[in-house]
């Protein structure tokens, strides 16, 4: 219909201006813009189900994926020419009005990522029943693993299992929350991953012996000694730490 075209989206009909014909569609500026678009798309396509929840507050006028593309192109894609990349610290895999957490950490051990955070349920609209959404993105393989129902905010920690062949790759972690009724989502936070794995056959166990002598008067007025020896395993992996106490 003249210089406009009609289309159908989300049960509604729209018209918009017809795209103009470009005499030279491969200018340097156009190629750079297409490179940025391709970079953002390659990043987000690995996590579409996560994005569908993560950007659900912006689906009134566009799809969740398009909302994520718009933000990523404006805020997280960096560089120009052939040097285009994602700034993973600025990328948001979820965005919304729910209160995020401000103190979090991620650690890798035995091919598993453990997330920790401080419960801030009393802050703003944060609730103890908010659901943690966790993700790990593999920069080398351009792939993502995630769990959108990992734990409650009040739990303060959760785990995410990684594929076996990810051990030597460069990884980045994201943590976000969704309200229990699904109506609001928090901005995701990017977490660097620390490695805490230690081979079991090379674990060094440090021991500390503490001797304490107690005296008490018995009915027959004789003195008895009680010796307490406590051994602390200080540097073993978390699942191997044991405390021993002997009373004689």
Tab-separated table of C-alpha atoms in Angstrom:
chain	number	residue	atom	x	y	z
A	1	UNK	CA	0.000	0.000	0.000
A	2	UNK	CA	2.271	2.718	-1.294
A	3	UNK	CA	5.483	3.204	0.710
A	4	UNK	CA	4.202	1.192	3.726
A	5	UNK	CA	3.801	-2.501	4.501
A	6	UNK	CA	1.546	-4.315	6.953
A	7	UNK	CA	2.472	-7.087	9.363
A	8	UNK	CA	0.920	-9.137	12.147
A	9	UNK	CA	2.529	-9.552	15.587
A	10	UNK	CA	1.101	-10.701	18.938
A	11	UNK	CA	-2.486	-10.828	17.660
A	12	UNK	CA	-2.302	-7.235	16.394
A	13	UNK	CA	-1.913	-5.665	12.971
A	14	UNK	CA	0.616	-2.920	12.225
A	15	UNK	CA	1.883	-0.889	9.292
A	16	UNK	CA	5.326	0.601	8.900
A	17	UNK	CA	7.460	2.315	6.304
A	18	UNK	CA	8.822	0.054	3.616
A	19	UNK	CA	12.575	-0.429	3.798
A	20	UNK	CA	14.373	1.799	1.333
A	21	UNK	CA	16.548	0.209	-1.332
A	22	UNK	CA	20.221	0.766	-0.699
A	23	UNK	CA	22.503	1.262	-3.673
A	24	UNK	CA	25.602	0.072	-1.792
A	25	UNK	CA	24.576	-2.281	1.031
A	26	UNK	CA	28.166	-3.154	1.994
A	27	UNK	CA	29.682	0.116	3.157
A	28	UNK	CA	32.179	-0.078	6.040
A	29	UNK	CA	29.648	1.417	8.448
A	30	UNK	CA	26.953	-1.052	7.418
A	31	UNK	CA	29.335	-3.993	7.708
A	32	UNK	CA	30.370	-2.825	11.174
A	33	UNK	CA	26.734	-2.568	12.280
A	34	UNK	CA	26.019	-6.032	10.935
A	35	UNK	CA	29.070	-7.330	12.775
A	36	UNK	CA	27.757	-5.870	16.035
A	37	UNK	CA	24.333	-7.373	15.394
A	38	UNK	CA	25.845	-10.792	14.654
A	39	UNK	CA	28.001	-10.636	17.815
A	40	UNK	CA	25.032	-9.787	20.039
A	41	UNK	CA	22.864	-12.435	18.389
A	42	UNK	CA	25.517	-15.152	18.771
A	43	UNK	CA	25.781	-14.395	22.484
A	44	UNK	CA	22.052	-14.294	23.224
A	45	UNK	CA	20.962	-17.234	21.076
A	46	UNK	CA	22.773	-19.615	23.453
A	47	UNK	CA	20.387	-18.697	26.287
A	48	UNK	CA	16.987	-18.044	24.677
A	49	UNK	CA	14.869	-19.732	27.400
A	50	UNK	CA	16.747	-17.755	30.055
A	51	UNK	CA	16.265	-14.499	28.122
A	52	UNK	CA	12.556	-15.242	27.728
A	53	UNK	CA	12.197	-15.048	31.517
A	54	UNK	CA	14.953	-12.523	32.088
A	55	UNK	CA	13.366	-9.833	29.898
A	56	UNK	CA	9.719	-10.675	30.445
A	57	UNK	CA	8.988	-7.206	31.880
A	58	UNK	CA	9.677	-5.693	28.434
A	59	UNK	CA	7.355	-7.794	26.288
A	60	UNK	CA	4.496	-5.307	25.967
A	61	UNK	CA	5.794	-3.789	22.732
A	62	UNK	CA	8.490	-6.246	21.643
A	63	UNK	CA	9.635	-9.794	22.296
A	64	UNK	CA	11.930	-10.575	25.219
A	65	UNK	CA	14.706	-11.557	22.813
A	66	UNK	CA	14.395	-8.296	20.865
A	67	UNK	CA	14.507	-6.345	24.139
A	68	UNK	CA	17.694	-8.192	25.103
A	69	UNK	CA	19.179	-7.527	21.654
A	70	UNK	CA	18.395	-3.837	21.952
A	71	UNK	CA	20.095	-3.521	25.339
A	72	UNK	CA	23.105	-5.634	24.340
A	73	UNK	CA	23.731	-3.628	21.153
A	74	UNK	CA	23.551	-0.326	23.019
A	75	UNK	CA	25.416	-1.220	26.209
A	76	UNK	CA	27.421	-4.426	25.911
A	77	UNK	CA	28.803	-4.640	22.351
A	78	UNK	CA	32.152	-2.881	22.090
A	79	UNK	CA	34.790	-2.222	19.439
A	80	UNK	CA	34.606	-1.281	15.799
A	81	UNK	CA	35.642	-2.608	12.439
A	82	UNK	CA	36.703	-6.232	12.782
A	83	UNK	CA	37.438	-5.920	16.531
A	84	UNK	CA	33.910	-6.360	17.876
A	85	UNK	CA	33.209	-8.219	21.104
A	86	UNK	CA	30.880	-8.503	24.089
A	87	UNK	CA	31.727	-6.703	27.317
A	88	UNK	CA	30.546	-9.505	29.598
A	89	UNK	CA	30.670	-7.310	32.704
A	90	UNK	CA	28.156	-4.891	31.172
A	91	UNK	CA	25.921	-7.537	29.592
A	92	UNK	CA	22.604	-8.227	31.316
A	93	UNK	CA	21.035	-11.641	30.809
A	94	UNK	CA	18.027	-10.418	32.794
A	95	UNK	CA	16.689	-6.961	33.528
A	96	UNK	CA	13.759	-5.721	35.557
A	97	UNK	CA	12.405	-4.011	38.649
A	98	UNK	CA	13.086	-6.671	41.291
A	99	UNK	CA	15.798	-5.840	43.833
A	100	UNK	CA	19.059	-7.623	42.916
A	101	UNK	CA	21.724	-8.810	45.333
A	102	UNK	CA	24.879	-6.742	45.814
A	103	UNK	CA	27.236	-9.241	47.441
A	104	UNK	CA	27.835	-12.426	45.482
A	105	UNK	CA	30.606	-14.851	44.545
A	106	UNK	CA	31.130	-17.883	42.329
A	107	UNK	CA	33.675	-20.658	42.794
A	108	UNK	CA	34.506	-23.703	40.677
A	109	UNK	CA	35.333	-27.071	42.189
A	110	UNK	CA	35.146	-30.546	40.625
A	111	UNK	CA	33.496	-29.177	37.475
A	112	UNK	CA	30.741	-27.518	39.469
A	113	UNK	CA	30.072	-23.832	40.085
A	114	UNK	CA	28.916	-22.835	43.556
A	115	UNK	CA	27.137	-19.478	43.849
A	116	UNK	CA	27.039	-17.587	47.144
A	117	UNK	CA	25.187	-14.382	47.976
A	118	UNK	CA	24.043	-12.362	50.953
A	119	UNK	CA	20.318	-12.516	51.679
A	120	UNK	CA	18.950	-8.965	51.325
A	121	UNK	CA	15.259	-9.880	51.605
A	122	UNK	CA	14.504	-6.831	53.715
A	123	UNK	CA	15.735	-4.452	51.005
A	124	UNK	CA	13.172	-2.849	48.674
A	125	UNK	CA	10.819	-5.389	47.071
A	126	UNK	CA	13.160	-8.350	47.644
A	127	UNK	CA	11.501	-11.390	49.233
A	128	UNK	CA	12.913	-14.546	50.796
A	129	UNK	CA	10.874	-16.563	48.292
A	130	UNK	CA	12.460	-14.957	45.218
A	131	UNK	CA	13.920	-17.634	42.942
A	132	UNK	CA	17.599	-17.584	42.004
A	133	UNK	CA	18.425	-17.834	38.280
A	134	UNK	CA	22.025	-18.852	37.573
A	135	UNK	CA	24.026	-19.118	34.356
A	136	UNK	CA	27.575	-19.883	33.260
A	137	UNK	CA	28.699	-18.769	29.802
A	138	UNK	CA	31.651	-20.414	28.050
A	139	UNK	CA	33.581	-17.778	26.100
A	140	UNK	CA	35.661	-20.358	24.229
A	141	UNK	CA	32.802	-22.598	23.118
A	142	UNK	CA	30.183	-19.809	22.889
A	143	UNK	CA	27.711	-21.901	24.879
A	144	UNK	CA	25.750	-21.486	28.091
A	145	UNK	CA	24.339	-23.690	30.845
A	146	UNK	CA	21.772	-22.381	33.293
A	147	UNK	CA	19.119	-23.146	35.877
A	148	UNK	CA	16.159	-20.797	36.166
A	149	UNK	CA	14.846	-22.367	39.390
A	150	UNK	CA	18.063	-22.935	41.305
A	151	UNK	CA	17.218	-21.893	44.884
A	152	UNK	CA	15.399	-19.341	47.025
A	153	UNK	CA	16.969	-15.994	47.841
A	154	UNK	CA	16.987	-16.941	51.530
A	155	UNK	CA	19.139	-20.040	50.840
A	156	UNK	CA	22.175	-17.835	50.041
A	157	UNK	CA	23.820	-20.468	47.829
A	158	UNK	CA	23.259	-22.955	45.023
A	159	UNK	CA	25.259	-25.157	42.622
A	160	UNK	CA	25.364	-25.547	38.847
A	161	UNK	CA	26.927	-28.580	37.175
A	162	UNK	CA	29.124	-27.937	34.128
A	163	UNK	CA	29.830	-30.159	31.106
A	164	UNK	CA	32.895	-32.356	31.484
A	165	UNK	CA	34.842	-30.666	28.677
A	166	UNK	CA	34.579	-27.150	30.168
A	167	UNK	CA	37.318	-27.511	32.770
A	168	UNK	CA	40.030	-25.559	30.927
A	169	UNK	CA	37.789	-22.975	29.238
A	170	UNK	CA	37.297	-19.316	30.115
A	171	UNK	CA	33.974	-18.965	31.920
A	172	UNK	CA	31.811	-16.148	33.247
A	173	UNK	CA	28.915	-16.482	35.715
A	174	UNK	CA	25.641	-14.570	36.026
A	175	UNK	CA	23.222	-14.478	38.947
A	176	UNK	CA	19.702	-13.057	38.969
A	177	UNK	CA	16.334	-13.490	40.706
A	178	UNK	CA	12.695	-13.781	39.718
A	179	UNK	CA	9.780	-13.157	42.073
A	180	UNK	CA	7.819	-16.202	43.199
A	181	UNK	CA	4.758	-15.167	41.153
A	182	UNK	CA	6.909	-14.511	38.081
A	183	UNK	CA	5.825	-10.896	37.729
A	184	UNK	CA	9.208	-9.214	38.213
A	185	UNK	CA	12.844	-9.977	37.504
A	186	UNK	CA	16.088	-8.507	38.839
A	187	UNK	CA	19.025	-7.185	36.863
A	188	UNK	CA	21.624	-9.901	36.559
A	189	UNK	CA	25.073	-9.443	38.065
A	190	UNK	CA	28.262	-10.739	36.500
A	191	UNK	CA	30.532	-12.779	38.789
A	192	UNK	CA	34.150	-13.777	38.153
A	193	UNK	CA	34.761	-17.449	38.885
A	194	UNK	CA	37.473	-18.484	41.320
A	195	UNK	CA	38.929	-21.994	41.148
A	196	UNK	CA	39.138	-23.920	44.416
A	197	UNK	CA	39.654	-27.445	43.112
A	198	UNK	CA	42.520	-29.428	44.685
A	199	UNK	CA	43.578	-32.977	43.723
A	200	UNK	CA	42.637	-35.356	46.504
A	201	UNK	CA	45.990	-37.181	46.370
A	202	UNK	CA	47.864	-33.903	46.985
A	203	UNK	CA	45.822	-32.470	49.830
A	204	UNK	CA	47.983	-31.165	52.633
A	205	UNK	CA	46.483	-31.676	56.044
A	206	UNK	CA	47.629	-29.362	58.802
A	207	UNK	CA	46.943	-30.434	62.338
A	208	UNK	CA	46.864	-28.465	65.512
A	209	UNK	CA	47.036	-30.063	68.922
A	210	UNK	CA	45.563	-28.149	71.805
A	211	UNK	CA	46.093	-29.474	75.330
A	212	UNK	CA	44.011	-28.070	78.138
A	213	UNK	CA	44.300	-29.220	81.764
A	214	UNK	CA	41.325	-28.862	84.075
A	215	UNK	CA	41.500	-29.427	87.842
A	216	UNK	CA	38.551	-30.262	90.003
A	217	UNK	CA	38.344	-31.413	93.610
A	218	UNK	CA	36.878	-34.869	94.068
A	219	UNK	CA	35.031	-35.905	97.200
A	220	UNK	CA	38.116	-37.743	98.509
A	221	UNK	CA	40.139	-34.500	98.031
A	222	UNK	CA	42.363	-36.081	95.354
A	223	UNK	CA	43.132	-34.156	92.170
A	224	UNK	CA	42.264	-35.611	88.759
A	225	UNK	CA	43.477	-34.356	85.391
A	226	UNK	CA	41.397	-34.308	82.241
A	227	UNK	CA	43.286	-34.010	78.932
A	228	UNK	CA	41.485	-32.743	75.845
A	229	UNK	CA	43.123	-33.071	72.441
A	230	UNK	CA	41.443	-31.428	69.438
A	231	UNK	CA	42.670	-32.033	65.893
A	232	UNK	CA	41.545	-29.525	63.224
A	233	UNK	CA	41.871	-30.281	59.514
A	234	UNK	CA	42.624	-26.792	58.214
A	235	UNK	CA	43.246	-26.993	54.463
A	236	UNK	CA	41.329	-30.021	53.256
A	237	UNK	CA	38.593	-29.615	50.620
A	238	UNK	CA	35.231	-28.627	52.129
A	239	UNK	CA	33.834	-32.130	51.800
A	240	UNK	CA	36.853	-33.638	53.581
A	241	UNK	CA	37.051	-31.392	56.641
A	242	UNK	CA	36.612	-33.337	59.879
A	243	UNK	CA	36.947	-32.455	63.545
A	244	UNK	CA	38.090	-34.995	66.126
A	245	UNK	CA	37.785	-34.754	69.889
A	246	UNK	CA	39.143	-37.236	72.407
A	247	UNK	CA	38.461	-37.035	76.121
A	248	UNK	CA	40.538	-39.080	78.577
